[in-house]
Short mmCIF file of C-alpha atoms in Angstrom, two decimals:
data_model
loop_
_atom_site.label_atom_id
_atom_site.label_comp_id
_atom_site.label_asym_id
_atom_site.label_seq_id
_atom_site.Cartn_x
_atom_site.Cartn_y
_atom_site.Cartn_z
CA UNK A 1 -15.72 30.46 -13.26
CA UNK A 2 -16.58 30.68 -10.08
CA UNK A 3 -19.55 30.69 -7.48
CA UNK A 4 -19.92 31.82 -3.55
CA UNK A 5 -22.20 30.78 -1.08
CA UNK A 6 -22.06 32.40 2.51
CA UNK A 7 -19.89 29.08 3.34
CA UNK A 8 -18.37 27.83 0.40
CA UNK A 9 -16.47 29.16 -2.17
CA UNK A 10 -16.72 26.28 -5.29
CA UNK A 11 -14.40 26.52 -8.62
CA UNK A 12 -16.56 25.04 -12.07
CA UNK A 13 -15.14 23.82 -14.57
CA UNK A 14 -11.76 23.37 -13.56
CA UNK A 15 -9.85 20.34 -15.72
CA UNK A 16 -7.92 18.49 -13.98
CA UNK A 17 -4.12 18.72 -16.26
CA UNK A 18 -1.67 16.41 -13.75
CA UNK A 19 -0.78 15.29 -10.96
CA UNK A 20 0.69 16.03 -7.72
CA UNK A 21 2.68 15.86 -4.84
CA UNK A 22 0.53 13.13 -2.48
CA UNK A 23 -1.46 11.96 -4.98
CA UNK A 24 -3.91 15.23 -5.74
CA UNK A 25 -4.66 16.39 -9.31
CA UNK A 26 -3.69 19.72 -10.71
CA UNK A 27 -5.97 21.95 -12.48
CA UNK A 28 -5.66 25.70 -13.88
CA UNK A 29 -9.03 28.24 -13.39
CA UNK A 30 -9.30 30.54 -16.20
CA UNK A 31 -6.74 33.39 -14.50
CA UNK A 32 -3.96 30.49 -14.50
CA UNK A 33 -4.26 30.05 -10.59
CA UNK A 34 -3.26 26.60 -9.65
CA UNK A 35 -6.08 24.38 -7.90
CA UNK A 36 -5.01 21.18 -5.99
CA UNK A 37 -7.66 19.21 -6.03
CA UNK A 38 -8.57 15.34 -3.85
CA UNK A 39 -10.91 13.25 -5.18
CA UNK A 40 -10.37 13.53 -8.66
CA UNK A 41 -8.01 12.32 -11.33
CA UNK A 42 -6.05 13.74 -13.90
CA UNK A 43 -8.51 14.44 -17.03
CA UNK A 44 -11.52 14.62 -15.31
CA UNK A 45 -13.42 17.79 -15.58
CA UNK A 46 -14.39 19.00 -12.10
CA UNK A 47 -16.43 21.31 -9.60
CA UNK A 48 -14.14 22.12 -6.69
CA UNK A 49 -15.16 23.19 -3.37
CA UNK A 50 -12.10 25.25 -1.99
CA UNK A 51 -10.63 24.18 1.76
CA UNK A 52 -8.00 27.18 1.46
CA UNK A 53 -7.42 29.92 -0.82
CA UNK A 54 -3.50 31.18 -0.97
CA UNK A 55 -2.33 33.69 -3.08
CA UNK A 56 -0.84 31.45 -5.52
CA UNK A 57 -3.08 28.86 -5.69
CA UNK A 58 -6.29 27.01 -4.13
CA UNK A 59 -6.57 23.56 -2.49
CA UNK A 60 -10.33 21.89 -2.81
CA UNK A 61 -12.09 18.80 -3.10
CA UNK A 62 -14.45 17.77 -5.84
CA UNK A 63 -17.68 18.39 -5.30
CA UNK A 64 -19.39 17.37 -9.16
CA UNK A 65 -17.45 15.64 -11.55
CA UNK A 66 -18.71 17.02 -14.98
CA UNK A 67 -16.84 15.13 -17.12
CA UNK A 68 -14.77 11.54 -16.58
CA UNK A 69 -11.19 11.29 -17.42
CA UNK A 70 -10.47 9.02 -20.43
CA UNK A 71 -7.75 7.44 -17.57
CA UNK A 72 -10.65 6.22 -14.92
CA UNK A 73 -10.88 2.80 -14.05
CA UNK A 74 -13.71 1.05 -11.81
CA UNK A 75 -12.06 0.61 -8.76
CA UNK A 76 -12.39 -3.18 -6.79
CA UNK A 77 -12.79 -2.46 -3.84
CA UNK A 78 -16.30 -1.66 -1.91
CA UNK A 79 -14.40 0.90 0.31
CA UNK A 80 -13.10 3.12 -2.19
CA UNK A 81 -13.31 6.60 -0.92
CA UNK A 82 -13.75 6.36 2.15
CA UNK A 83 -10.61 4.26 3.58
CA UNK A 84 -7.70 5.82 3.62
CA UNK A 85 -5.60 3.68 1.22
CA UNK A 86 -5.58 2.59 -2.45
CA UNK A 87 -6.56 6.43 -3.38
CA UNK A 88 -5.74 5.61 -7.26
CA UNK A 89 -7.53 2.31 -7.54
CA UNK A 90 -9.65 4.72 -9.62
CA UNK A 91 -6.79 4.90 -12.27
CA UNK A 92 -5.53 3.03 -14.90
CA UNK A 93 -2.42 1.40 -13.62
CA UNK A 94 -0.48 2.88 -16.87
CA UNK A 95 -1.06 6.16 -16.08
CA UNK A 96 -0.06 5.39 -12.48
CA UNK A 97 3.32 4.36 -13.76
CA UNK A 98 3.50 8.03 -16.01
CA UNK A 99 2.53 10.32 -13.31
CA UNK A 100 4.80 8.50 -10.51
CA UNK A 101 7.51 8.81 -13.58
CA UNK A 102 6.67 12.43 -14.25
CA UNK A 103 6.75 13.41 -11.07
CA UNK A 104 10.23 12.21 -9.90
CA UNK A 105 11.29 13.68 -13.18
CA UNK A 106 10.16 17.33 -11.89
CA UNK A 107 11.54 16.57 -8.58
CA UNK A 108 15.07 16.20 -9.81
CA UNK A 109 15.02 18.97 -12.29
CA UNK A 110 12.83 21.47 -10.66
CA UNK A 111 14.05 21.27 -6.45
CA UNK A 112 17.24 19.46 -7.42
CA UNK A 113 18.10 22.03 -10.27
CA UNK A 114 19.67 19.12 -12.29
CA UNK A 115 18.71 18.96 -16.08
CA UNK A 116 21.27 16.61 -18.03
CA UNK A 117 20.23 12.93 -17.13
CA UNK A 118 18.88 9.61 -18.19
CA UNK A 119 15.67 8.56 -17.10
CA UNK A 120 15.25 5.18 -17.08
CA UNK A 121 11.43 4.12 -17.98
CA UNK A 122 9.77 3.16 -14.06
CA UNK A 123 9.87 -0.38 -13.25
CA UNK A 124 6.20 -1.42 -12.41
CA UNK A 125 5.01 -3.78 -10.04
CA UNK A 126 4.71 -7.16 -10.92
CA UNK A 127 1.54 -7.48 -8.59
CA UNK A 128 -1.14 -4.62 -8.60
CA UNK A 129 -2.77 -5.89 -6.09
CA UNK A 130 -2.51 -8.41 -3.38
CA UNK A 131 1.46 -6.95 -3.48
CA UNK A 132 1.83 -6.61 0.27
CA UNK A 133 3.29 -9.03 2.82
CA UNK A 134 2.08 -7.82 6.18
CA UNK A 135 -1.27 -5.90 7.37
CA UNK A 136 -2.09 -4.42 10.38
CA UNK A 137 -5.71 -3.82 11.07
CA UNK A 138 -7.56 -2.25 14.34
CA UNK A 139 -10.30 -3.61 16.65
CA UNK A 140 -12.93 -1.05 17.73
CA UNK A 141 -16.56 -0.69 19.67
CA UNK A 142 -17.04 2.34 17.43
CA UNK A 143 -17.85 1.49 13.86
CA UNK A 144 -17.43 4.40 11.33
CA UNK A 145 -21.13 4.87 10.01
CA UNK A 146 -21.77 5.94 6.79
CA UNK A 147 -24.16 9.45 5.95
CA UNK A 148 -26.83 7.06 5.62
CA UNK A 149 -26.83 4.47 9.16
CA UNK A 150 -26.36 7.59 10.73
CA UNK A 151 -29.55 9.60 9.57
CA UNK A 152 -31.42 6.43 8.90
CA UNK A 153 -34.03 5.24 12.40
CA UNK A 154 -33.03 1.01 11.43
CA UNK A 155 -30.91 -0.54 14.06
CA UNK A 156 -27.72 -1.68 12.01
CA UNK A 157 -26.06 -4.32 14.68
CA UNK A 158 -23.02 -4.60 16.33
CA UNK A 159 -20.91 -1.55 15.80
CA UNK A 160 -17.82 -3.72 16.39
CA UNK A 161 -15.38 -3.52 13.85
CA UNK A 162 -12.15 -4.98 12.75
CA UNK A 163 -10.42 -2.89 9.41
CA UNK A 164 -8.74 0.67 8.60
CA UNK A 165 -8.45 3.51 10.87
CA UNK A 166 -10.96 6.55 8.66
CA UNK A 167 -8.26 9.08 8.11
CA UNK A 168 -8.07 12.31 10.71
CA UNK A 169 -10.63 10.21 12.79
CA UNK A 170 -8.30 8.22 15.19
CA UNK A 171 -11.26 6.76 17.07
CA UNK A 172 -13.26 5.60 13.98
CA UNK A 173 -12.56 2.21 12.27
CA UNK A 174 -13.94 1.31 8.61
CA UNK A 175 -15.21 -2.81 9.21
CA UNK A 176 -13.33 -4.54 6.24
CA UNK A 177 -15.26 -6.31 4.39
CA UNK A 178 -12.58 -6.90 1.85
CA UNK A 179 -9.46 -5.65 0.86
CA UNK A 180 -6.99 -6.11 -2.19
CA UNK A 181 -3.82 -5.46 -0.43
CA UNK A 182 -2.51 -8.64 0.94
CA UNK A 183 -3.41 -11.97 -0.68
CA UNK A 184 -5.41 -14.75 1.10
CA UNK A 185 -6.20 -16.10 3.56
CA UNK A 186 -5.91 -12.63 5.15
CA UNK A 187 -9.39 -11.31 4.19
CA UNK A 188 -10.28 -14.94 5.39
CA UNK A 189 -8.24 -14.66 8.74
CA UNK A 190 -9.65 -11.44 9.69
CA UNK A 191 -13.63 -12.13 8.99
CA UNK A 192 -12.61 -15.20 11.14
CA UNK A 193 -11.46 -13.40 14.32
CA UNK A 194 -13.72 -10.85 13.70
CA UNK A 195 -17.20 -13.65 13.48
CA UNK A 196 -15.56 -15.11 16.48
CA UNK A 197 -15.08 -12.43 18.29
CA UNK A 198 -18.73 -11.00 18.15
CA UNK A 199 -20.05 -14.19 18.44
CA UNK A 200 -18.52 -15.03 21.54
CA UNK A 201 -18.81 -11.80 22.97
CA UNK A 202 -15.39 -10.34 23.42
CA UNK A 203 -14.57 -7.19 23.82
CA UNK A 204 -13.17 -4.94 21.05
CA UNK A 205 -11.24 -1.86 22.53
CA UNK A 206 -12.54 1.65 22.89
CA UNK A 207 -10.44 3.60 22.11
CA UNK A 208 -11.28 7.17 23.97
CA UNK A 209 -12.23 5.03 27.00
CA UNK A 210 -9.29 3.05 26.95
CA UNK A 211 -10.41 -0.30 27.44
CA UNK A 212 -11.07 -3.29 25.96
CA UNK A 213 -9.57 -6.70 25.19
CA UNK A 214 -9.01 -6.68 21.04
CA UNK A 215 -7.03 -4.36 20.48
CA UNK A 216 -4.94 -4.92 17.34
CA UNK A 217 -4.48 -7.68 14.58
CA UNK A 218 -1.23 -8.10 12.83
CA UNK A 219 -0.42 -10.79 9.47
CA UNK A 220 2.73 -11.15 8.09
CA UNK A 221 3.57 -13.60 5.37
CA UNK A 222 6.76 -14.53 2.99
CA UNK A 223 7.21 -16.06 -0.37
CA UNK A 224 6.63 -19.71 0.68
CA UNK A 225 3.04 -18.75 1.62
CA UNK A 226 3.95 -19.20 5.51
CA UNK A 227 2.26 -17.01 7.76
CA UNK A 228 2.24 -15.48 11.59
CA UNK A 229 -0.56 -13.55 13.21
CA UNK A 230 -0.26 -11.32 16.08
CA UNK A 231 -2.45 -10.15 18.73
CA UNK A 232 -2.03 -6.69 20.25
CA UNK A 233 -4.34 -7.34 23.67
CA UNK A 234 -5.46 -4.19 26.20
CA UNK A 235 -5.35 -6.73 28.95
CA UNK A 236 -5.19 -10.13 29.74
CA UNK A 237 -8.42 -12.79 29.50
CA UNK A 238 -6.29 -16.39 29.42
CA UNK A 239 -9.45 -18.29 29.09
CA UNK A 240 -10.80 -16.07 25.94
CA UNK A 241 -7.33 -15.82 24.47
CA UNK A 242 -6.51 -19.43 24.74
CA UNK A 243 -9.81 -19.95 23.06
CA UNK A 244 -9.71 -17.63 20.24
CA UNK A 245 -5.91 -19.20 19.50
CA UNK A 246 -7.05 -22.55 19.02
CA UNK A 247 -9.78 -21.81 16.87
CA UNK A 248 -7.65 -19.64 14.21
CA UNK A 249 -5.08 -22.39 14.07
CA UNK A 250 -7.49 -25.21 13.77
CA UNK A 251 -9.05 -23.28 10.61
CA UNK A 252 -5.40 -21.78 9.31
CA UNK A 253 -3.38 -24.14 8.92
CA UNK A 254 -1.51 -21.88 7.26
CA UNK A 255 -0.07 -20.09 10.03
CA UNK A 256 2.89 -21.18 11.15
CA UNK A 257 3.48 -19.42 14.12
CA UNK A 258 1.44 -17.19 16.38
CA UNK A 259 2.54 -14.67 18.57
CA UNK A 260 0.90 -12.09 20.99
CA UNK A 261 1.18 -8.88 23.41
CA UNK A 262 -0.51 -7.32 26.34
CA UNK A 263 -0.83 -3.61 25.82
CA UNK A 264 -2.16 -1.57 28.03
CA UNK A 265 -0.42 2.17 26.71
CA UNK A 266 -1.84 5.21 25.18
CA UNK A 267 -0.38 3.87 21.28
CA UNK A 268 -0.42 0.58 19.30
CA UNK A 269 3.64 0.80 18.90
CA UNK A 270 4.68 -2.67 20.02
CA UNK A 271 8.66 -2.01 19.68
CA UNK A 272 8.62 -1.27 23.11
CA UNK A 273 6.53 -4.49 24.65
CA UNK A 274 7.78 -8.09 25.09
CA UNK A 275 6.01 -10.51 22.59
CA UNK A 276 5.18 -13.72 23.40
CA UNK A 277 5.17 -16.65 21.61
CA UNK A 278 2.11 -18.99 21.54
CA UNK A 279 2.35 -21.14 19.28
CA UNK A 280 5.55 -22.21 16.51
CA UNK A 281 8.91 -20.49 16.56
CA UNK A 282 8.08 -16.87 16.52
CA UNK A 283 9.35 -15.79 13.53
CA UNK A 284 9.21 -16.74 9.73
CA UNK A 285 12.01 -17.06 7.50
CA UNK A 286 12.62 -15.53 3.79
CA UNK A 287 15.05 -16.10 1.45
CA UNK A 288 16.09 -13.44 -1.52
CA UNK A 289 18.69 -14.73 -4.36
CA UNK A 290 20.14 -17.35 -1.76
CA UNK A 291 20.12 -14.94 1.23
CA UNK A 292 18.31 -15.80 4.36
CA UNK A 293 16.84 -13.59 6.34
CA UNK A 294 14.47 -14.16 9.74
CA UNK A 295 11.32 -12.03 10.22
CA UNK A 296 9.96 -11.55 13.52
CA UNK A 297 7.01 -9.45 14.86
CA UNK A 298 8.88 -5.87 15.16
CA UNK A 299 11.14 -6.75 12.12
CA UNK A 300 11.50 -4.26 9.38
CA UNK A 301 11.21 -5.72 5.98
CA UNK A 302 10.09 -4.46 2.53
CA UNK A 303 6.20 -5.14 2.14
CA UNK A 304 6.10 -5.70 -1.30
CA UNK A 305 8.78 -8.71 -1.89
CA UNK A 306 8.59 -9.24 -4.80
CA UNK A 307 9.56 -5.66 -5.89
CA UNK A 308 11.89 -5.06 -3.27
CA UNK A 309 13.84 -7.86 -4.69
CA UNK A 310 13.84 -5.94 -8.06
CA UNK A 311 15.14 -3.06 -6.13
CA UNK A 312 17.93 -4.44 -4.44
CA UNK A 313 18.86 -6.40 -8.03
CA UNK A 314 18.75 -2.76 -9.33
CA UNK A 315 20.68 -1.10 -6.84
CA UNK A 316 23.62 -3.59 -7.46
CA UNK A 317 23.08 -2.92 -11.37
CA UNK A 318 23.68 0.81 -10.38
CA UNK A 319 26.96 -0.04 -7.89
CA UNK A 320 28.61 -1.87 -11.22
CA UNK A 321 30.76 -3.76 -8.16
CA UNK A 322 33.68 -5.71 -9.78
CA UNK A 323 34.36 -7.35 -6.21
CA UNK A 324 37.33 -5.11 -5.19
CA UNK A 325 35.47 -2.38 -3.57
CA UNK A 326 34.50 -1.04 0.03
CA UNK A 327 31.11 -0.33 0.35
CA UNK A 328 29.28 1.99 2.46
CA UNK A 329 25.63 1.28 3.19
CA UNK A 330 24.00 4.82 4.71
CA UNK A 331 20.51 4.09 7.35
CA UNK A 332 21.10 -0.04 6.52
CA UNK A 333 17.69 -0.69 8.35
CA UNK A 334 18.70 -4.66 9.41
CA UNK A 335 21.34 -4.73 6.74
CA UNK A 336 19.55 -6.46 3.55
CA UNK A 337 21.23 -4.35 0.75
CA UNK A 338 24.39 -4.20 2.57
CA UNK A 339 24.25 -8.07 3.00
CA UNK A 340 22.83 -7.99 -0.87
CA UNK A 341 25.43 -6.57 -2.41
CA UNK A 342 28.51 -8.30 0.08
CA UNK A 343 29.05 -10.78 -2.49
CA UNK A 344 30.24 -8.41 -4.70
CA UNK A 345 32.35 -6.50 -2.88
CA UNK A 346 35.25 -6.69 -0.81
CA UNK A 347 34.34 -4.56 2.23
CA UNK A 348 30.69 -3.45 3.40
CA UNK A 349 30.20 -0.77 6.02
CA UNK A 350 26.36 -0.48 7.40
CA UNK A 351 25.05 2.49 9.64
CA UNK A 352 22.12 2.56 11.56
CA UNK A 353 20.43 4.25 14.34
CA UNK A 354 18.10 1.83 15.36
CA UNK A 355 19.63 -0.94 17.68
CA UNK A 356 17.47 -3.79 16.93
CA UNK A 357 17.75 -3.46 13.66
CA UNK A 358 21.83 -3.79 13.81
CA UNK A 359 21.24 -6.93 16.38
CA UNK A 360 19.37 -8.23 13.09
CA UNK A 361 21.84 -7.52 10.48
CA UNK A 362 24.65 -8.69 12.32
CA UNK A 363 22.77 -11.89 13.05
CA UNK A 364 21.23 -11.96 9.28
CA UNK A 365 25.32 -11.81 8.13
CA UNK A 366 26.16 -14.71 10.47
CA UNK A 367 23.25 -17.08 8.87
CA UNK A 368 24.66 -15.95 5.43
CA UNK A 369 27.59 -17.01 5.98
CA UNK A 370 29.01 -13.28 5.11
CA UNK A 371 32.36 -12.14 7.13
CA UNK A 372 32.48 -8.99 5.04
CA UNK A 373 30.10 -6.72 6.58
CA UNK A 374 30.24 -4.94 9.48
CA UNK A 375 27.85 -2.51 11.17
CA UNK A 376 27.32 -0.17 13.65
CA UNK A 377 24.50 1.39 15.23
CA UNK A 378 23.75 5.73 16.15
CA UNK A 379 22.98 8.90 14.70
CA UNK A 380 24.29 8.81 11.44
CA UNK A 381 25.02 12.70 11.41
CA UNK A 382 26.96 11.76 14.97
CA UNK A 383 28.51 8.44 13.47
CA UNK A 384 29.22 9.08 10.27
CA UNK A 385 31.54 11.75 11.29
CA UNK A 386 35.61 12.76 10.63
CA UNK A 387 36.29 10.02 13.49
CA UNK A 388 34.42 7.66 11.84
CA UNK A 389 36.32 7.99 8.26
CA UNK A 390 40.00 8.30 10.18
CA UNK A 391 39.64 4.55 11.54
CA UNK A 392 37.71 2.85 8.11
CA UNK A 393 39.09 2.43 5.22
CA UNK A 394 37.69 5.25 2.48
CA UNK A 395 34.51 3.85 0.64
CA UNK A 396 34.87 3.65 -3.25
CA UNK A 397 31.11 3.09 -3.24
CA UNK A 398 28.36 4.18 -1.36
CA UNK A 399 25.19 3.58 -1.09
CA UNK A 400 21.88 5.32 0.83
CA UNK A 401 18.57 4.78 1.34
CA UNK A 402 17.42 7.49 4.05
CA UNK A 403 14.19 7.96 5.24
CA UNK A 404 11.21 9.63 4.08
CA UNK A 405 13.03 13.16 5.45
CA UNK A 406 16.03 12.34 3.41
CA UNK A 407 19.81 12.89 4.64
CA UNK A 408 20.74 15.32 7.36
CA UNK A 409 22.70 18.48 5.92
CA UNK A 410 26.17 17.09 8.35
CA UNK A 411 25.81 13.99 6.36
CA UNK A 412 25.34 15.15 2.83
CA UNK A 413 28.92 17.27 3.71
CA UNK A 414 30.40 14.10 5.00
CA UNK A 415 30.06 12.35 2.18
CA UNK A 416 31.03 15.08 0.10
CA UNK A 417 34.21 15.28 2.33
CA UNK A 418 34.70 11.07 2.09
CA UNK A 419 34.31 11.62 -2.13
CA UNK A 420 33.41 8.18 -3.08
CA UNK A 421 33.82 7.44 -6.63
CA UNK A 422 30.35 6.55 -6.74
CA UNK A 423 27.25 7.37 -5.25
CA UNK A 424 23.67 4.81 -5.21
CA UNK A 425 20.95 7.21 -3.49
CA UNK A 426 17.74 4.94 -2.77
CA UNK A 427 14.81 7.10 -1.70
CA UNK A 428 11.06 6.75 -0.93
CA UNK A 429 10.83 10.50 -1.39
CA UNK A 430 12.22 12.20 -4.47
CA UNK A 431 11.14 15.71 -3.42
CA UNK A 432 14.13 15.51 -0.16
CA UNK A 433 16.36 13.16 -2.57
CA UNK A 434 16.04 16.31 -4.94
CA UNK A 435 17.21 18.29 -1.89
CA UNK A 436 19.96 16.41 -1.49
CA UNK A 437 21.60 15.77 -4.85
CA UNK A 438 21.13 19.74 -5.41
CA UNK A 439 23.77 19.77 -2.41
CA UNK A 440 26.05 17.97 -4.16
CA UNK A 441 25.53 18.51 -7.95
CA UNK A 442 28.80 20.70 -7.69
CA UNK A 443 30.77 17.76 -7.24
CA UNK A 444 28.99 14.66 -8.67
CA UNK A 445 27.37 14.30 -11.60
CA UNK A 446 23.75 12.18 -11.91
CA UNK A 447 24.24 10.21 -14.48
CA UNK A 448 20.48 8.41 -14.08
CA UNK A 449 17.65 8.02 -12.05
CA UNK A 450 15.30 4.67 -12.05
CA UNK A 451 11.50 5.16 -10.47
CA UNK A 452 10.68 1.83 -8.75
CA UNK A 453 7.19 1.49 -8.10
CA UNK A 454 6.60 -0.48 -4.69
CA UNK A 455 2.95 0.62 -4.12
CA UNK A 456 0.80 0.49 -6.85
CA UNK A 457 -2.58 1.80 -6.50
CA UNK A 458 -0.94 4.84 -4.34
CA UNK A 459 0.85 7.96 -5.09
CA UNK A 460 3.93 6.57 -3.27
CA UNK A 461 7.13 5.84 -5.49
CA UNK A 462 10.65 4.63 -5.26
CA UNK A 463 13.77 6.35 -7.09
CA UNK A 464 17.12 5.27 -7.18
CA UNK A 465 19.44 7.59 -8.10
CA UNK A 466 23.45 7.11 -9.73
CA UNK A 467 25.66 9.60 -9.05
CA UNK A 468 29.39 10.00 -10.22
CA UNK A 469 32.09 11.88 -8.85
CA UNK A 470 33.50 14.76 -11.53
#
């Protein structure tokens, strides 16, 4: 059924069957058109206002929700629905785990047009919440107000804020008041700077004026409950900063090093700025199964450790490595599954294009004490090339873990032209990992596929994928 208004078209009635790509629910109306539908879960029983109407299906929101599913949960947090993140808080985390599973299962069989494999049940996160090991969060003059500050006369306060960007509305920030992602003292740290910060009247940065002093907040942690701040600044105010320094370390004691930069460009990206170190040794360290590995302000590590430690345990499980082998590691980030699996293998071979990233795995394998690896650093459709293979010795295993855009077409034929015994394919998207194995199903067979699930409360899920040359 359906209803019009001279705006609106809205679907009734529509239950909601699945889930989908990103984390909407699928319904059916009564003709069989799809609906994709945000702001609902699966089993709920919905009235959809429609956003666009295709041919083949409709994409909505819900507008009424008629009837709860039996798979709703009360979510923790006080910003549920309107910050971006944690869009499945709403869900049992069991049904989470089958939809993440169901999907990658699709992925593989429907866009990858592969049908004979094992699924292995997901592996679920050991933390639901609290899981993360480094938060970034955004100062900002402009508050987002809710329906009700805005059409309400009552004079709310300060509309500085310290939190979430409000999705599609760069220059709005949602003021945390909590947040279940990172364990404390972050939510601590953060109400900290932020009470000192208004109370000592700093500025927080405007962001379509472009100025400011506060601009960003950064909090990294590892397993030994060690922990570095950073400060993204618009400009520099010694006196303030110097002030607002000593106060967080007095009442953190906690943080073991604190870092900051001035940043006075058009984006937040601080790869390209020179951090400086204000207080401790500008980095923290973290260890994995005996492997060290140093974390500094623009290092790339897995924000969930504790699961990405289950992954990389898994991804050796899948490389069966009886110590004999060469291994090549495919977009090896700063080398931790290449250095992971080294013990067990008698050659490893990282690519990269990012050069900081090689500096770091190259000085990661020197603390490890690992003279087995060796990496280099370019486009891997340019590096991984004919060249490339000619002057290395041919892999027996290899292992990737591309992007969320998966591998580039040059590189799924290079591989297929190097013919490894044995293929590990690590992906944060199974929809382009799909892609990819349906490029080379002619050749290798999947033997199995393991969902990892790194970020619960999201859509967002891990696969690892084995792969067997016929």
């Amino acid at each position: 059924m359906s209803r019009k208004n001279k705006k609106n078209l809205v679907l009734e009635n529509i239950k909601l069957l699945t889930a989908g790509a990103k984390g909407v629910a699928i319904g059916k109306t009564e003709d069989g058109k799809t609906v994709l539908v945000s702001g609902a879960i699966p089993g709920d029983i919905v009235n959809v206002r429609v956003k666009k109407a295709k041919s083949k299906y409709y994409e909505g929101e819900a507008v009424d929700v008629l009837e709860k599913s039996p798979f709703r949960t009360e979510p923790k947090c006080v910003h549920f629905g309107t910050c971006g993140g944690c869009k499945w808080q709403n869900m049992s985390y069991e049904k989470q785990l089958d939809f993440k599973q169901e999907e990658v299962y699709n992925n593989i069989k429907r866009i990858g047009g592969i049908e004979d494999f094992e699924t292995v049940s997901i592996l679920g996160s050991q933390e639901q919440y609290f899981y993360r090991n480094k938060m970034e969060f955004s100062f900002s003059n402009a508050r987002w107000l809710t329906q009700y500050e805005i059409s309400s006369e009552e004079n709310f306060g300060s509309k500085d804020a310290l939190g979430f960007h409000i999705p599609g509305m760069w220059s709005k920030i949602l003021d945390l008041k909590e947040c279940f992602l990172q364990e404390d003292p972050s939510n601590a740290i953060r109400l900290a700077v932020k009470g000192y910060a208004v109370e000592n009247g700093l500025d927080f940065f405007d962001v379509r004026n472009h100025e400011g002093f506060l601009r960003t907040l950064m909090m990294r942690q590892n397993s030994k409950g060690e922990w570095m701040v950073l400060f993204q600044l618009f400009r520099e105010e010694k006196e303030n900063r110097e002030k607002l320094f000593a106060f967080i370390l007095e009442k953190f004691p906690q943080i073991k090093t604190l870092v900051y930069a001035i940043n006075p460009k058009a984006n937040d990206s601080i790869y390209d700025l020179d951090i400086n170190v204000y207080f401790g040794e500008g980095y923290l360290m973290e260890e994995m199964d005996g492997l060290k590995f140093k974390i500094g302000p623009k290092s790339f590590f897995q924000t969930n450790y504790k699961q990405a430690l289950e992954l990389y345990r898994k991804t050796l499980e899948f490389a069966d490595l009886k110590g004999d082998e060469v291994v090549y590691d495919l977009y090896t980030g700063t080398g931790t599954i290449a250095q992971y699996v080294a013990r067990n293998a008698k050659q490893v071979i990282g690519i990269e294009s990012v050069q900081e990233a090689i500096n770091a795995a190259i000085e990661h394998a020197e603390l490890n004490g690992l003279t087995n690896t060796t990496f280099y650093c370019g486009d891997m459709k340019n590096v991984f090339n004919d060249e490339f293979m000619e002057n290395h010795p041919k892999a027996d295993v290899l292992i990737t873990d591309p992007p969320r855009d998966g591998m580039h077409q040059k590189v799924v034929e290079q591989i297929l032209k190097l013919a490894p015994e044995k293929v590990v394919y690590v992906s944060c998207n199974s929809a382009t990992q799909a892609r990819d194995l349906a490029l080379m199903k002619e050749h290798y067979t999947v033997v199995k596929i393991l969902p990892v699930d790194m970020f619960p409360q999201t859509h967002h899920v891990e696969n690892i994928a084995l792969l067997i040359k016929k």
